[in-house]
GROMACS .gro file of C-alpha atoms in nm:
model
  220
    1MET     CA    1  15.333  -8.360 -21.094
    2SER     CA    2  15.345  -8.487 -20.738
    3PRO     CA    3  15.072  -8.724 -20.612
    4ARG     CA    4  14.806  -8.589 -20.389
    5VAL     CA    5  14.832  -8.650 -20.015
    6ARG     CA    6  14.502  -8.714 -19.845
    7VAL     CA    7  14.483  -8.563 -19.496
    8LEU     CA    8  14.248  -8.729 -19.247
    9PRO     CA    9  14.012  -8.500 -19.058
   10LEU     CA   10  14.141  -8.423 -18.710
   11LEU     CA   11  13.819  -8.545 -18.551
   12LEU     CA   12  13.884  -8.899 -18.676
   13ALA     CA   13  14.239  -8.923 -18.534
   14PRO     CA   14  14.145  -9.018 -18.172
   15LEU     CA   15  13.906  -9.288 -18.301
   16LEU     CA   16  14.171  -9.441 -18.521
   17LEU     CA   17  14.431  -9.429 -18.244
   18THR     CA   18  14.196  -9.611 -18.009
   19ALA     CA   19  14.111  -9.871 -18.270
   20CYS     CA   20  14.481  -9.935 -18.326
   21GLY     CA   21  14.542  -9.988 -17.955
   22THR     CA   22  14.700  -9.649 -17.893
   23GLU     CA   23  14.536  -9.406 -17.649
   24PRO     CA   24  14.627  -9.049 -17.555
   25ALA     CA   25  14.856  -9.022 -17.250
   26ARG     CA   26  14.673  -8.996 -16.919
   27ASP     CA   27  14.744  -8.744 -16.648
   28PRO     CA   28  14.936  -8.940 -16.376
   29VAL     CA   29  14.814  -8.707 -16.101
   30ALA     CA   30  14.450  -8.752 -16.198
   31SER     CA   31  14.499  -9.128 -16.229
   32ALA     CA   32  14.653  -9.150 -15.882
   33ALA     CA   33  14.371  -8.944 -15.734
   34SER     CA   34  14.112  -9.168 -15.899
   35ALA     CA   35  14.287  -9.480 -15.768
   36ALA     CA   36  14.301  -9.338 -15.415
   37ALA     CA   37  13.932  -9.248 -15.427
   38ALA     CA   38  13.843  -9.596 -15.551
   39SER     CA   39  14.052  -9.752 -15.275
   40ALA     CA   40  13.878  -9.539 -15.012
   41ARG     CA   41  13.537  -9.637 -15.148
   42ALA     CA   42  13.636 -10.004 -15.144
   43GLU     CA   43  13.748  -9.980 -14.780
   44GLU     CA   44  13.425  -9.810 -14.679
   45ASP     CA   45  13.232 -10.102 -14.826
   46PHE     CA   46  13.382 -10.329 -14.559
   47LEU     CA   47  13.314 -10.098 -14.263
   48THR     CA   48  13.032 -10.187 -14.027
   49PRO     CA   49  12.837  -9.983 -13.772
   50ASN     CA   50  13.022 -10.181 -13.502
   51GLU     CA   51  13.368 -10.096 -13.639
   52LEU     CA   52  13.461  -9.885 -13.335
   53GLU     CA   53  13.337 -10.141 -13.083
   54ASN     CA   54  13.505 -10.436 -13.254
   55ARG     CA   55  13.843 -10.269 -13.297
   56ALA     CA   56  13.849 -10.111 -12.950
   57LYS     CA   57  13.762 -10.435 -12.773
   58ALA     CA   58  14.022 -10.625 -12.976
   59MET     CA   59  14.296 -10.399 -12.839
   60GLY     CA   60  14.159 -10.401 -12.482
   61THR     CA   61  14.010 -10.051 -12.477
   62ASP     CA   62  13.658  -9.961 -12.370
   63PRO     CA   63  13.489  -9.829 -12.688
   64ALA     CA   64  13.330  -9.549 -12.483
   65LEU     CA   65  13.678  -9.412 -12.407
   66VAL     CA   66  13.795  -9.375 -12.767
   67TYR     CA   67  13.814  -9.016 -12.893
   68VAL     CA   68  13.994  -8.849 -13.183
   69MET     CA   69  14.100  -8.495 -13.268
   70ARG     CA   70  14.117  -8.313 -13.602
   71LEU     CA   71  14.368  -8.044 -13.688
   72PRO     CA   72  14.466  -7.989 -14.054
   73GLU     CA   73  14.841  -7.975 -13.990
   74TYR     CA   74  14.854  -8.269 -13.748
   75THR     CA   75  14.869  -8.635 -13.848
   76LEU     CA   76  14.800  -8.938 -13.632
   77ALA     CA   77  15.107  -9.147 -13.545
   78ARG     CA   78  14.951  -9.493 -13.583
   79GLN     CA   79  15.223  -9.661 -13.378
   80SER     CA   80  15.129  -9.445 -13.078
   81VAL     CA   81  14.775  -9.582 -13.050
   82GLY     CA   82  14.734  -9.803 -12.747
   83VAL     CA   83  14.565  -9.890 -12.421
   84LEU     CA   84  14.605  -9.656 -12.124
   85GLY     CA   85  14.569  -9.808 -11.778
   86ASP     CA   86  14.313 -10.084 -11.754
   87ASP     CA   87  14.091  -9.997 -12.049
   88GLY     CA   88  14.169  -9.635 -12.141
   89PHE     CA   89  14.292  -9.493 -12.471
   90SER     CA   90  14.596  -9.299 -12.584
   91ALA     CA   91  14.718  -9.166 -12.920
   92THR     CA   92  14.955  -8.896 -13.043
   93TRP     CA   93  14.926  -8.655 -13.336
   94VAL     CA   94  15.241  -8.500 -13.487
   95ALA     CA   95  15.324  -8.201 -13.707
   96GLU     CA   96  15.628  -8.031 -13.862
   97PRO     CA   97  15.840  -7.868 -13.729
   98PRO     CA   98  15.854  -8.136 -13.457
   99ALA     CA   99  15.544  -8.092 -13.244
  100MET     CA  100  15.328  -8.353 -13.073
  101ILE     CA  101  14.986  -8.349 -12.909
  102ARG     CA  102  14.892  -8.648 -12.699
  103LEU     CA  103  14.527  -8.737 -12.651
  104SER     CA  104  14.454  -8.961 -12.355
  105VAL     CA  105  14.131  -9.085 -12.203
  106GLU     CA  106  14.116  -9.254 -11.865
  107ARG     CA  107  13.856  -9.324 -11.600
  108GLY     CA  108  13.834  -9.077 -11.315
  109SER     CA  109  13.723  -8.721 -11.253
  110MET     CA  110  13.866  -8.370 -11.229
  111THR     CA  111  13.716  -8.092 -11.022
  112GLU     CA  112  13.834  -7.762 -10.884
  113ASP     CA  113  13.939  -7.940 -10.565
  114THR     CA  114  14.140  -8.214 -10.740
  115CYS     CA  115  14.271  -8.035 -11.049
  116ARG     CA  116  14.597  -7.918 -10.890
  117ASP     CA  117  14.662  -8.255 -10.729
  118GLN     CA  118  14.689  -8.432 -11.064
  119PRO     CA  119  15.014  -8.388 -11.258
  120VAL     CA  120  15.020  -8.259 -11.615
  121GLY     CA  121  15.110  -8.519 -11.873
  122ASP     CA  122  15.198  -8.775 -11.606
  123MET     CA  123  15.486  -8.556 -11.483
  124SER     CA  124  15.482  -8.616 -11.108
  125GLY     CA  125  15.655  -8.390 -10.859
  126GLU     CA  126  15.583  -8.069 -11.049
  127ARG     CA  127  15.364  -7.778 -10.944
  128THR     CA  128  15.036  -7.776 -11.136
  129THR     CA  129  14.828  -7.469 -11.217
  130CYS     CA  130  14.461  -7.491 -11.316
  131GLU     CA  131  14.245  -7.240 -11.498
  132PRO     CA  132  13.882  -7.294 -11.606
  133ASP     CA  133  13.821  -7.234 -11.976
  134ALA     CA  134  13.480  -7.291 -12.137
  135GLY     CA  135  13.394  -7.603 -11.942
  136MET     CA  136  13.749  -7.737 -11.963
  137TRP     CA  137  14.056  -7.706 -11.744
  138TYR     CA  138  14.372  -7.546 -11.881
  139ARG     CA  139  14.661  -7.689 -11.681
  140THR     CA  140  15.036  -7.625 -11.679
  141GLY     CA  141  15.330  -7.787 -11.508
  142GLY     CA  142  15.675  -7.930 -11.573
  143GLY     CA  143  15.722  -7.753 -11.907
  144ARG     CA  144  15.398  -7.899 -12.039
  145HIS     CA  145  15.042  -7.783 -12.066
  146GLU     CA  146  14.713  -7.953 -12.134
  147TYR     CA  147  14.340  -7.913 -12.172
  148ALA     CA  148  14.134  -8.154 -11.963
  149LEU     CA  149  13.774  -8.225 -12.056
  150PRO     CA  150  13.585  -8.392 -11.768
  151LYS     CA  151  13.319  -8.636 -11.886
  152ASN     CA  152  13.079  -8.867 -11.705
  153GLY     CA  153  13.321  -9.098 -11.523
  154TYR     CA  154  13.632  -9.025 -11.727
  155VAL     CA  155  13.855  -8.739 -11.843
  156VAL     CA  156  13.981  -8.656 -12.194
  157ARG     CA  157  14.319  -8.481 -12.194
  158LEU     CA  158  14.522  -8.316 -12.467
  159SER     CA  159  14.878  -8.244 -12.356
  160ALA     CA  160  15.192  -8.110 -12.521
  161GLU     CA  161  15.519  -7.934 -12.450
  162THR     CA  162  15.468  -7.561 -12.413
  163ALA     CA  163  15.750  -7.457 -12.650
  164PRO     CA  164  15.645  -7.619 -12.982
  165VAL     CA  165  15.266  -7.613 -12.919
  166THR     CA  166  15.097  -7.287 -12.828
  167ARG     CA  167  14.794  -7.262 -12.604
  168ALA     CA  168  14.583  -7.150 -12.902
  169VAL     CA  169  14.675  -7.462 -13.098
  170LEU     CA  170  14.614  -7.686 -12.797
  171ARG     CA  171  14.276  -7.525 -12.739
  172ALA     CA  172  14.185  -7.577 -13.104
  173ALA     CA  173  14.277  -7.943 -13.064
  174ALA     CA  174  14.058  -7.969 -12.756
  175GLY     CA  175  13.772  -7.807 -12.943
  176SER     CA  176  13.802  -8.062 -13.224
  177VAL     CA  177  13.783  -8.368 -12.996
  178HIS     CA  178  13.496  -8.600 -13.087
  179ARG     CA  179  13.385  -8.960 -13.094
  180PRO     CA  180  13.498  -9.135 -13.414
  181ASP     CA  181  13.262  -9.274 -13.674
  182ALA     CA  182  13.326  -9.608 -13.844
  183ALA     CA  183  13.568  -9.464 -14.101
  184GLU     CA  184  13.764  -9.270 -13.837
  185ALA     CA  185  13.776  -9.577 -13.614
  186ALA     CA  186  13.923  -9.779 -13.901
  187ALA     CA  187  14.180  -9.506 -13.968
  188THR     CA  188  14.276  -9.483 -13.598
  189LEU     CA  189  14.249  -9.824 -13.437
  190PRO     CA  190  14.435 -10.134 -13.552
  191SER     CA  191  14.240 -10.409 -13.724
  192PRO     CA  192  14.109 -10.684 -13.496
  193ARG     CA  193  14.337 -10.986 -13.485
  194PRO     CA  194  14.190 -11.285 -13.670
  195ALA     CA  195  14.095 -11.586 -13.461
  196THR     CA  196  14.376 -11.841 -13.450
  197THR     CA  197  14.382 -12.208 -13.362
  198PRO     CA  198  14.674 -12.414 -13.229
  199VAL     CA  199  14.898 -12.553 -13.501
  200GLN     CA  200  14.857 -12.929 -13.534
  201ARG     CA  201  15.193 -13.102 -13.575
  202GLY     CA  202  15.224 -13.449 -13.722
  203ASP     CA  203  15.584 -13.523 -13.621
  204LEU     CA  204  15.522 -13.576 -13.247
  205PRO     CA  205  15.438 -13.913 -13.086
  206PRO     CA  206  15.080 -13.957 -12.960
  207ASN     CA  207  15.204 -14.066 -12.613
  208GLY     CA  208  15.446 -13.913 -12.365
  209ASP     CA  209  15.555 -13.551 -12.339
  210GLY     CA  210  15.633 -13.523 -12.706
  211ALA     CA  211  16.008 -13.470 -12.654
  212PRO     CA  212  16.233 -13.568 -12.946
  213ASP     CA  213  16.426 -13.894 -12.927
  214ASN     CA  214  16.795 -13.801 -12.894
  215SER     CA  215  16.923 -14.149 -12.803
  216VAL     CA  216  17.230 -14.287 -12.982
  217ASP     CA  217  17.211 -14.626 -13.153
  218ILE     CA  218  17.452 -14.912 -13.085
  219GLU     CA  219  17.691 -14.797 -13.354
  220GLY     CA  220  17.723 -14.451 -13.195
   0.00000   0.00000   0.00000
């Protein structure tokens, strides 16, 4: 007669596995999502209300001239972020297939009298057309088009090549333009450079110009 085999209840199996140091396999997708969410929360803990001002001033841009756009299929090209002119702002968003929308903000104005005198996308020597559209200017010229949003003392422009970016997409980009909050500023502008001090060297003489001694001794 064969010995009896005692079967453990299924409800006790997970407890025993945990006690023995063995846990059920975790979903890698869920784990990655949880890690990303934790990382985002940790970054937000370090953001301050002055994040936009600090980062903009560190790169030489007037904080009042920093704007961002939001389109689901377009992603900011971080390497494109920079100063425009004296203290303006410029950044480019990209999408697949290859398409780019450049957002630029610079001091100045744009009226019905001056709209056609200003080139589209910095393309000089081309004929410019201007059409009012819901408080903005829709402009074309040199194979490019743009929406210009006149503000108080400066102009926000969104420009792109006409072939890969339709007017509808460009208008949607213009409609999404807004001032960034602290989190958006951190995601758009580079971190401020830490303060640095001159490196103190201990191998230079205290007197003279500090040039190395290259003289040859008597033995050559």
